[in-house]
């Protein structure tokens, strides 16, 4: 099926800022749309965003990116038979720079995601299925959701240094049940916050953002919610995205933690004692992106019992992921397509993860949209986990709801095959 047209569009993300959409029109009146998410706590080595600058829309407009899509990228592909892998390779040739300073990472990922959607559509395949086929991934399984319940750091209350508290349902039969038990706990947690006179306002990713005086309080509250919802404590784990780069002082090499300056060793001790006291299963960005050697130390001390996930440290980029492998710095990574700029590069990192048994956490961004690409990507690549926010705000729920549909679809397919 041939591409008839490729257009860029300015739309708005979940925080009301402009972002880039890309529409690919195929023959037979088929079309697809992708929408680029954006981060608030971004890693230093992420692909850059091309924004217009100037007065309009606080300088965040994307008209320059639209122009690049329509004048530089579209002419290469319009009239051609859709081939996502090959076209993505050509796209990368247009700007092979690590941080996509020529075309902009947002420009490239908008087109890249749309190419994969369009190719899947041309074959009448679901996107996750198409991705699984491209990667020769024979088994379709759904990721475990990491449900954002409390937001701190750059996403919420400034007094809580940890950016995200994540509820991890395990010991459940399937994704559908994982969502059900998590939704029950989420609502009980809301009730507990109200009872304690704490705020139930939502943070950037659809979790609550009350104020806490110490690090134990949010852990206690989550465990209380689990029990009050009628579940045993061993049905849930807790994950945290510390996003530690945000409170790291690169000169002093210390972390600002509830009014104290802590060394990396002391931070690791904090995590060790939290994991003794609570079912702390996963720590993302427990240390800063510059603090490589201490990541290795953290792995030595906690890596056998806790998922130590690198986000800002590796920015989904194969070069940094390879460094993490070499230094034994993490046992898992975050997968965020807009951190690198093309889906092919995400696939390179995925292959490396598979080779070295690194866990993968497919992830949304704090400024996201109704685009559910990340849900299909998580299934297609076989990610162990997905992180797509709390259970309020539809830009977060749309991903969970897409995964519920995929689970339903897969069970129908399995039945047919019986
Ligand atoms: P971001 O946050 O989208 O603001 O970067 C998500 C994360 O850090 O995982
Ligand atoms: Zn993160």
XYZ file of C-alpha atoms in Angstrom, residues 14 87 136 359 393:
5
model
C -1.821 16.686 28.779
C 11.800 4.197 5.822
C 10.701 -11.960 15.566
C 14.347 -5.968 32.165
C -6.718 11.324 33.606
